[in-house]
Each structure stands twice: as structure tokens, then as C-alpha cells.
Tab-separated table of C-alpha atoms in Angstrom:
chain	number	residue	atom	x	y	z
J	98	MET	CA	79.103	-51.691	10.480
J	99	HIS	CA	80.572	-51.912	8.149
J	100	LYS	CA	78.795	-52.762	8.135
J	101	ARG	CA	69.986	-55.107	-0.756
J	102	PHE	CA	66.596	-55.194	-0.915
J	103	GLY	CA	64.979	-52.731	-3.937
J	104	MET	CA	61.691	-53.234	-4.440
J	105	LEU	CA	58.803	-50.673	-3.432
J	106	THR	CA	55.647	-52.374	-2.784
J	107	ALA	CA	52.097	-51.768	-1.378
J	108	ALA	CA	53.512	-53.351	1.921
J	109	VAL	CA	56.833	-51.222	2.278
J	110	LEU	CA	54.883	-48.262	1.311
J	111	ALA	CA	52.342	-49.782	4.239
J	112	ALA	CA	55.425	-49.595	6.336
J	113	GLY	CA	55.679	-45.993	6.702
J	114	MET	CA	56.241	-42.962	4.837
J	115	VAL	CA	58.384	-42.406	2.056
J	116	PHE	CA	60.562	-38.854	2.124
J	117	ALA	CA	62.504	-37.790	-1.268
J	118	ILE	CA	66.130	-37.276	-1.221
J	119	PRO	CA	67.025	-33.607	-3.307
J	120	ALA	CA	67.635	-33.984	-7.143
J	121	GLN	CA	70.727	-32.641	-6.591
J	122	ALA	CA	72.007	-35.226	-4.414
J	123	ASP	CA	71.220	-38.963	-4.681
J	124	THR	CA	68.083	-39.429	-6.371
J	125	CYS	CA	66.265	-42.079	-4.616
J	126	ARG	CA	63.735	-43.172	-2.135
J	127	TRP	CA	64.266	-43.765	1.551
J	128	ILE	CA	61.801	-46.775	2.330
J	129	VAL	CA	61.704	-48.066	5.630
J	130	GLU	CA	60.609	-51.302	6.749
J	131	ASP	CA	59.906	-53.749	10.009
J	132	ILE	CA	62.529	-56.731	9.977
J	133	LYS	CA	60.893	-60.150	10.688
J	134	THR	CA	61.819	-61.468	13.725
J	135	PRO	CA	62.622	-65.100	15.485
J	136	GLU	CA	58.993	-66.434	16.174
J	137	GLY	CA	57.906	-66.873	19.788
J	138	TYR	CA	60.357	-63.549	20.756
J	139	ASP	CA	59.334	-60.045	21.617
J	140	PRO	CA	60.189	-58.024	18.483
J	141	ALA	CA	61.108	-55.098	20.218
J	142	SER	CA	63.866	-56.830	22.453
J	143	ALA	CA	65.568	-57.850	18.839
J	144	ARG	CA	68.437	-55.620	17.965
J	145	VAL	CA	70.303	-55.564	14.566
J	146	SER	CA	74.509	-54.974	15.159
J	147	GLY	CA	76.193	-56.149	12.151
J	148	THR	CA	75.550	-57.243	8.126
J	149	ASP	CA	77.590	-58.199	5.738
J	150	SER	CA	76.406	-55.909	3.106
J	151	LYS	CA	75.271	-58.175	0.762
J	152	GLY	CA	71.174	-59.055	2.645
J	153	ASN	CA	72.176	-60.803	5.650
J	154	PHE	CA	72.388	-59.065	9.128
J	155	SER	CA	73.548	-60.414	12.366
J	156	GLY	CA	72.355	-59.034	16.481
J	157	THR	CA	70.668	-59.944	19.372
J	158	VAL	CA	66.966	-60.943	21.142
J	159	THR	CA	65.998	-61.096	24.726
J	160	ILE	CA	64.883	-65.200	25.523
J	161	PRO	CA	61.184	-65.274	26.713
J	162	GLY	CA	61.374	-65.258	30.120
J	163	GLN	CA	65.132	-65.240	30.418
J	164	ASN	CA	67.503	-62.300	31.832
J	165	ASN	CA	69.622	-63.279	28.684
J	166	GLY	CA	70.116	-63.109	25.641
J	167	ALA	CA	70.543	-65.009	21.985
J	168	ILE	CA	72.601	-64.931	18.735
J	169	VAL	CA	70.002	-63.899	15.786
J	170	LEU	CA	71.535	-64.328	12.481
J	171	TRP	CA	69.130	-63.071	9.207
J	172	THR	CA	69.431	-64.756	5.759
J	173	ASN	CA	67.975	-63.062	3.163
J	174	GLY	CA	65.794	-61.686	5.635
J	175	GLU	CA	64.837	-64.793	7.690
J	176	PRO	CA	65.705	-64.709	11.553
J	177	ARG	CA	67.378	-67.809	12.627
J	178	VAL	CA	68.332	-68.070	16.668
J	179	ALA	CA	72.317	-69.499	16.380
J	180	SER	CA	71.915	-72.518	18.511
J	181	GLU	CA	76.039	-72.490	19.075
J	182	PHE	CA	75.687	-69.728	21.684
J	183	ALA	CA	73.169	-71.739	23.276
J	184	ASN	CA	75.456	-72.394	26.536
J	185	PHE	CA	76.582	-68.646	26.630
J	186	ASN	CA	75.195	-65.972	29.225
J	187	PHE	CA	74.456	-62.103	27.790
J	188	PRO	CA	75.782	-62.620	24.174
J	189	GLN	CA	76.129	-59.677	21.584
J	190	VAL	CA	77.131	-59.315	18.497
J	191	ASN	CA	79.602	-56.641	18.319
J	192	ASP	CA	80.174	-56.577	14.554
J	193	GLU	CA	79.766	-57.993	11.070
J	194	ASN	CA	82.414	-58.033	8.176
J	195	SER	CA	81.393	-58.600	4.381
J	196	ALA	CA	82.807	-62.415	4.503
J	197	GLY	CA	79.445	-62.880	7.138
J	198	THR	CA	81.572	-62.891	9.922
J	199	VAL	CA	80.186	-62.187	13.283
J	200	LEU	CA	81.965	-60.881	16.343
J	201	VAL	CA	80.551	-61.663	19.327
J	202	THR	CA	81.297	-60.763	23.128
J	203	GLY	CA	79.863	-63.652	25.300
J	204	VAL	CA	80.048	-65.367	28.770
J	205	ASP	CA	80.791	-69.490	27.549
J	206	ARG	CA	78.762	-71.711	30.473
J	207	ALA	CA	80.700	-74.402	29.114
J	208	GLY	CA	84.257	-72.575	29.421
J	209	ALA	CA	85.517	-70.462	32.004
J	210	GLY	CA	82.708	-68.876	32.872
J	211	GLU	CA	84.641	-64.836	32.390
J	212	TRP	CA	83.796	-62.652	29.290
J	213	GLY	CA	85.230	-63.699	26.278
J	214	VAL	CA	85.722	-62.248	22.292
J	215	TYR	CA	84.480	-65.032	19.198
J	216	LEU	CA	84.319	-64.794	15.631
J	217	TYR	CA	81.576	-66.425	14.430
J	218	THR	CA	81.937	-68.131	10.920
J	219	GLY	CA	79.653	-70.127	8.214
J	220	GLY	CA	76.739	-69.226	9.808
J	221	HIS	CA	74.633	-67.769	7.162
J	222	ILE	CA	75.084	-71.220	5.427
J	223	GLY	CA	74.603	-73.824	7.919
J	224	ASN	CA	75.601	-74.388	11.547
J	225	GLY	CA	78.531	-72.294	11.855
J	226	ALA	CA	81.807	-72.431	13.830
J	227	VAL	CA	82.385	-70.223	17.090
J	228	THR	CA	86.104	-69.653	17.597
J	229	GLN	CA	87.775	-67.883	20.399
J	230	VAL	CA	89.855	-65.024	19.717
J	231	GLN	CA	93.007	-65.111	22.474
J	232	ALA	CA	93.815	-62.474	24.516
J	233	PRO	CA	98.006	-61.853	24.736
J	234	GLU	CA	99.649	-63.535	26.876
J	235	GLY	CA	99.504	-61.339	30.337
J	236	TYR	CA	96.045	-59.697	29.111
J	237	ARG	CA	92.456	-61.470	29.267
J	238	ALA	CA	90.490	-60.464	26.724
J	239	GLU	CA	86.522	-58.398	27.241
J	240	ARG	CA	85.028	-57.464	24.838
J	241	GLY	CA	85.030	-56.701	21.303
J	242	ILE	CA	84.923	-53.412	19.621
J	243	ALA	CA	85.043	-54.050	15.627
J	244	LEU	CA	86.406	-56.176	12.557
J	245	ASN	CA	87.113	-55.210	9.153
J	246	ASP	CA	87.104	-57.020	5.823
J	247	ARG	CA	90.123	-58.283	6.171
J	248	GLY	CA	89.407	-60.675	9.225
J	249	GLU	CA	91.379	-58.155	11.795
J	250	VAL	CA	89.807	-57.741	15.057
J	251	LEU	CA	89.899	-55.047	17.344
J	252	PHE	CA	88.559	-55.780	20.672
J	253	SER	CA	89.002	-54.261	24.277
J	254	ALA	CA	91.394	-56.318	27.068
J	255	ARG	CA	92.379	-55.718	30.768
J	256	SER	CA	96.402	-56.385	32.258
J	257	SER	CA	96.439	-59.597	34.461
J	258	LYS	CA	98.999	-57.473	36.436
J	259	ASP	CA	97.156	-54.303	37.442
J	260	GLU	CA	93.433	-54.160	35.682
J	261	HIS	CA	94.613	-51.260	33.449
J	262	VAL	CA	92.515	-51.529	29.955
J	263	VAL	CA	94.099	-51.471	26.690
J	264	THR	CA	93.526	-51.867	23.335
J	265	VAL	CA	94.224	-55.175	21.230
J	266	LEU	CA	94.345	-55.302	17.317
J	267	TRP	CA	94.771	-58.708	15.852
J	268	SER	CA	96.520	-57.525	12.826
J	269	MET	CA	97.103	-59.811	9.162
J	270	VAL	CA	100.212	-58.509	8.419
J	271	ALA	CA	101.595	-58.453	12.176
J	272	ALA	CA	103.354	-61.463	13.681
J	273	ARG	CA	101.321	-61.191	17.065
J	274	PRO	CA	98.726	-58.840	18.573
J	275	ILE	CA	99.424	-56.019	18.864
J	276	VAL	CA	98.713	-54.444	21.951
J	277	ILE	CA	97.656	-50.749	22.030
J	278	ASP	CA	98.067	-48.985	25.327
J	279	THR	CA	98.729	-45.041	25.143
J	280	PRO	CA	96.784	-42.476	27.030
J	281	LEU	CA	95.886	-40.395	24.512
J	282	GLY	CA	92.549	-43.011	24.033
J	283	GLN	CA	91.217	-46.180	23.425
J	284	GLY	CA	90.389	-47.950	20.260
J	285	VAL	CA	86.755	-47.814	19.126
J	286	ASP	CA	86.640	-48.619	15.273
J	287	LEU	CA	88.765	-50.015	13.038
J	288	ASP	CA	88.868	-49.437	9.527
J	289	ASN	CA	89.739	-51.867	6.557
J	290	ASP	CA	92.988	-50.708	5.602
J	291	GLY	CA	93.884	-51.562	10.255
J	292	THR	CA	93.514	-47.810	11.272
J	293	VAL	CA	92.279	-47.778	14.914
J	294	LEU	CA	90.176	-44.447	16.105
J	295	LEU	CA	90.889	-43.491	19.245
J	296	HIS	CA	88.979	-41.641	21.545
J	297	ALA	CA	90.619	-39.161	23.565
J	298	GLY	CA	87.523	-38.082	25.925
J	299	ASN	CA	85.121	-35.331	25.082
J	300	THR	CA	87.599	-32.557	24.901
J	301	HIS	CA	89.467	-33.680	21.704
J	302	PRO	CA	87.720	-35.309	18.510
J	303	GLY	CA	90.248	-38.243	18.891
J	304	TYR	CA	93.382	-39.728	17.214
J	305	LEU	CA	94.052	-42.014	14.515
J	306	TRP	CA	96.587	-45.198	15.630
J	307	ARG	CA	98.060	-46.410	12.050
J	308	ALA	CA	100.742	-48.777	11.740
J	309	GLY	CA	102.678	-47.833	15.055
J	310	GLN	CA	102.113	-44.294	14.649
J	311	ILE	CA	99.256	-41.561	16.356
J	312	ILE	CA	97.992	-39.167	14.434
J	313	PRO	CA	96.064	-36.449	16.090
J	314	LEU	CA	92.331	-35.025	14.265
J	315	SER	CA	92.257	-31.115	14.464
J	316	GLY	CA	89.735	-29.649	16.494
J	317	LYS	CA	88.726	-28.190	19.343
J	318	GLY	CA	85.087	-28.267	21.235
J	319	SER	CA	83.343	-30.644	23.574
J	320	PHE	CA	82.192	-34.285	21.990
J	321	VAL	CA	80.418	-36.707	22.718
J	322	GLY	CA	79.699	-40.721	21.824
J	323	SER	CA	82.434	-42.280	20.781
J	324	GLY	CA	82.705	-41.461	16.629
J	325	ALA	CA	83.387	-43.890	13.809
J	326	ILE	CA	85.711	-44.142	10.811
J	327	ARG	CA	85.260	-46.020	7.840
J	328	GLY	CA	86.851	-45.757	3.875
J	329	GLY	CA	89.397	-43.373	6.154
J	330	LYS	CA	87.032	-40.501	7.046
J	331	VAL	CA	86.295	-40.064	10.844
J	332	VAL	CA	82.758	-38.583	12.133
J	333	ARG	CA	82.386	-36.830	15.473
J	334	THR	CA	79.660	-35.058	16.854
J	335	GLU	CA	80.167	-31.290	19.116
J	336	SER	CA	78.545	-30.539	21.982
J	337	THR	CA	78.039	-26.925	21.531
J	338	SER	CA	75.995	-24.247	23.854
J	339	PRO	CA	72.670	-24.119	24.699
J	340	TRP	CA	71.655	-27.816	24.777
J	341	PRO	CA	70.248	-30.010	22.674
J	342	GLU	CA	72.596	-27.727	20.019
J	343	ALA	CA	75.322	-29.730	18.236
J	344	GLN	CA	77.249	-30.134	15.030
J	345	SER	CA	79.092	-32.892	13.329
J	346	TRP	CA	82.042	-32.994	11.661
J	347	LEU	CA	83.689	-35.082	9.256
J	348	TRP	CA	87.575	-35.621	8.910
J	349	GLU	CA	88.339	-36.698	5.288
J	350	ASN	CA	92.264	-35.972	6.609
J	351	PRO	CA	93.089	-35.592	9.768
J	352	ASP	CA	94.210	-31.672	9.516
J	353	GLU	CA	90.553	-30.592	8.088
J	354	PRO	CA	87.885	-30.774	9.667
J	355	ARG	CA	84.603	-29.857	7.437
J	356	PRO	CA	81.518	-29.104	9.537
J	357	ILE	CA	77.938	-31.748	7.790
J	358	GLU	CA	74.937	-29.660	6.541
J	359	ASP	CA	72.869	-29.288	9.278
J	360	GLY	CA	74.349	-32.191	10.943
J	361	GLY	CA	73.213	-31.938	14.840
J	362	THR	CA	74.388	-35.950	15.458
J	363	ALA	CA	76.749	-38.295	13.581
J	364	TRP	CA	76.854	-41.878	14.721
J	365	ILE	CA	78.258	-43.983	11.711
J	366	ILE	CA	79.529	-43.923	8.387
J	367	ASN	CA	80.228	-46.588	5.389
J	368	SER	CA	82.879	-46.691	3.225
J	369	ASN	CA	80.588	-44.857	0.352
J	370	GLY	CA	80.196	-41.151	2.319
J	371	LEU	CA	77.020	-42.455	3.519
J	372	ILE	CA	76.175	-40.961	7.531
J	373	VAL	CA	73.382	-41.629	9.501
J	374	GLY	CA	72.596	-39.303	12.626
J	375	GLY	CA	70.346	-36.921	13.937
J	376	ARG	CA	69.547	-33.554	12.241
J	377	SER	CA	70.546	-30.283	13.545
J	378	THR	CA	70.811	-31.097	17.295
J	379	HIS	CA	71.246	-33.999	19.715
J	380	VAL	CA	67.433	-34.979	19.660
J	381	GLY	CA	66.706	-34.082	16.055
J	382	PRO	CA	65.098	-36.499	14.263
J	383	SER	CA	67.300	-39.419	12.457
J	384	ALA	CA	68.511	-38.474	8.802
J	385	VAL	CA	71.050	-39.408	6.281
J	386	TRP	CA	74.475	-37.756	5.062
J	387	ARG	CA	76.588	-37.912	1.854
J	388	ASN	CA	79.464	-36.794	3.512
J	389	THR	CA	78.503	-33.408	3.984
J	390	THR	CA	75.381	-33.274	1.979
J	391	LEU	CA	72.228	-33.733	3.832
J	392	LEU	CA	69.935	-36.245	1.983
J	393	ALA	CA	67.183	-36.810	3.742
J	394	GLU	CA	65.013	-37.828	7.261
J	395	LEU	CA	65.072	-41.286	7.468
J	396	PRO	CA	61.307	-42.649	7.220
J	397	MET	CA	59.652	-43.926	10.332
J	398	PRO	CA	56.726	-46.541	10.422
J	399	ASP	CA	53.279	-45.566	11.423
J	400	GLY	CA	52.724	-44.584	15.203
J	401	VAL	CA	56.875	-44.629	15.334
J	402	ARG	CA	58.088	-40.859	15.962
J	403	ASP	CA	62.003	-41.678	15.815
J	404	ALA	CA	64.661	-44.276	15.817
J	405	SER	CA	66.664	-44.903	19.287
J	406	GLY	CA	69.846	-43.415	17.340
J	407	VAL	CA	71.608	-46.878	17.515
J	408	PHE	CA	72.102	-47.795	13.865
J	409	VAL	CA	74.029	-50.024	11.467
J	410	VAL	CA	75.082	-49.234	8.311
J	411	GLY	CA	76.306	-51.557	5.434
J	412	ASP	CA	78.659	-50.853	2.327
J	413	ASP	CA	75.202	-51.291	-0.052
J	414	ASP	CA	73.327	-48.420	1.919
J	415	VAL	CA	71.055	-50.279	3.958
J	416	ILE	CA	71.007	-49.308	7.139
J	417	TYR	CA	69.863	-50.828	10.521
J	418	GLY	CA	68.628	-49.833	13.743
J	419	ASP	CA	65.296	-49.862	15.784
J	420	ALA	CA	62.367	-47.712	17.323
J	421	SER	CA	61.835	-48.018	21.309
J	422	ASN	CA	59.089	-50.876	22.174
J	423	TYR	CA	58.489	-51.614	18.371
J	424	GLY	CA	61.244	-53.645	17.662
J	425	PRO	CA	63.893	-53.417	14.202
J	426	LEU	CA	63.736	-51.756	11.214
J	427	LYS	CA	65.675	-51.499	7.847
J	428	TRP	CA	66.294	-49.051	5.414
J	429	SER	CA	67.125	-48.966	2.076
J	430	CYS	CA	66.798	-46.281	-1.097
J	431	SER	CA	65.225	-47.204	-4.351
J	432	TYR	CA	65.342	-45.979	-7.159
J	433	ARG	CA	61.815	-46.964	-8.602
């Protein structure tokens, strides 16, 4: 998330079209590149799920001939399958922070054989260390959600007593993990100041949990997707009639949502207010905005109609995604 390059070469131009950004906005051109995948693995099965915003990123790839995946770290563009997760079933990257720490969910066959949440450190500089994130007493961890630049971890857990699901925040400013157990929603994203975005279902834009206080986001409508928060700004998508009409919204404060220009969907936002989503409708082409201002539609490689709609955007304004039956992609904005 949260999540680099910049040389405009002939190889990059061959990878896809170049779109100009309006002069009144960011005066650069978005370019698309294929991401190199590990040798012997199907590129179409690879997905990027996190970045350190310094040119390195992480994700997964399907192991050939197996119903299982492998964790991949890309360092300076070069992929490495992380052998530290060789004994895991179904490992998946949930996030990566600016320190290069990766949040992973998976089943450790050498352990209890249950789903767990793990932090993977040092993987971009050599063999990394894997540390399990422990759930509070009376709960078991289920799935990693987000990791911020302070090293705080947000994950979902299930009560051992009655099986109901809660959100847990391992905070840097609390003596013990914080259990967020509220009927107002489940945690879906984590900001760098420890604010948690709560998903309240499709009939409410959501809530912010901040230091124990719950703050509603103003707005009415039918909302889809979980939304995202970064730098105190929240994006959500409102579904309107008839299908596939939609309108995306930006909250710079909880009381004043602003419509995003020609915004159909909004999937992710970074600390600079760069938003990635779909233009105009639920099924519109992938595009980028700076806060509420439309910048451009994202270019695609030759033969690719559009990306899958699953994106990561770093605080360096580099975007990662993938296209169905094609492979992972990277977009950056060149000022040359």
C-alpha cells in the first residue's frame, strides 16, 4: 500500500501506450512496464501486493503443478522466491511498509497447521526473518490486513469463546494489543498515525477508529468495496442507478465528502493523494487522480484491454497491478 523508476526507454515505450496528463495537473506522462517474474513460474499467476515505496515490492506467484503459492520479493526489479516460506500453505502478502517489512498470512506446516499472521523482515537485503504475530489471549489470528510505517499491524482475529470476528491493532503506543470489537464494522485499512478505517457494510460510508474513539464518515448511499485510508484521507465508491453507474468520493475530513472528478470507482490512495480507480463507472478504464482531479487513464501493454482492478500504490507514486491472463504491471510517471 502503502504502499521509482523514471528512464523512458524504447523498451518501455514498446510495452504500451503513453498517455499525457493535463498540463494543469501533474505535468508528467504515465508509462507502463511488465514486471519480471521468477524463472519457471507463470507470469499470469503473479501478483504484487505491497511496496516499500523505494523501488522494492512483494507479492505471490503460483507454484507450477501445485495448488499452492510462493512469496516473492522484488529488489531493484529482480524477483526472488522467499525460501523462508517453503513450508507454508497458501501464503499471501497483505502489505509492505517503508522499512521493507512484509505482512504475510499463511499456514505454517511446521507449526500448528493453522492460519497465522507473520512479519517478514530483511528479505530485500538477504535471507529474512519470519516472526509470528500473536493474537491476544482468547483469540486466534486469522488474516493480516495492513501494516503502517510505524510498524503497527492490523489483523482480523476470531474469539475462541464464541467464534465472532474482531479487529486487532498491534500499536506502538499501547502496552498491549488493542481489540476493536464494535457492531459498527470491521477494520479494512490502517493509516500511519494508527487510525483504522472500519467497513460498515454497503449502506454507510464507514467509520474511523482513532485512539479508542469512533468517528462516522458523513454521507448516504449504497457503497461497494472496502475503501482505503492514507494521510488522513479516505476514498470510497458509491454505487448509483442504473448499473454500472458509480461515483467515487474523497473524505479529507469526516464531515465533508467531495466527489472525485469523473470518478467511477476508487480503490486505493497514497500519502500524496494519488488515487487509483476506474473512470466514470464500475467498469470504466483504470485511471489516476490527484485528490479529486482526474490526471489520466492508465496505459496498458499492447493487447491488454485493462488491468484487473487490484492495485498497490506507493508513496513514491509508483503503481503496481496486474492484467488477467497476462501478468504483473508497473506504472510510473515520467517528467522526461
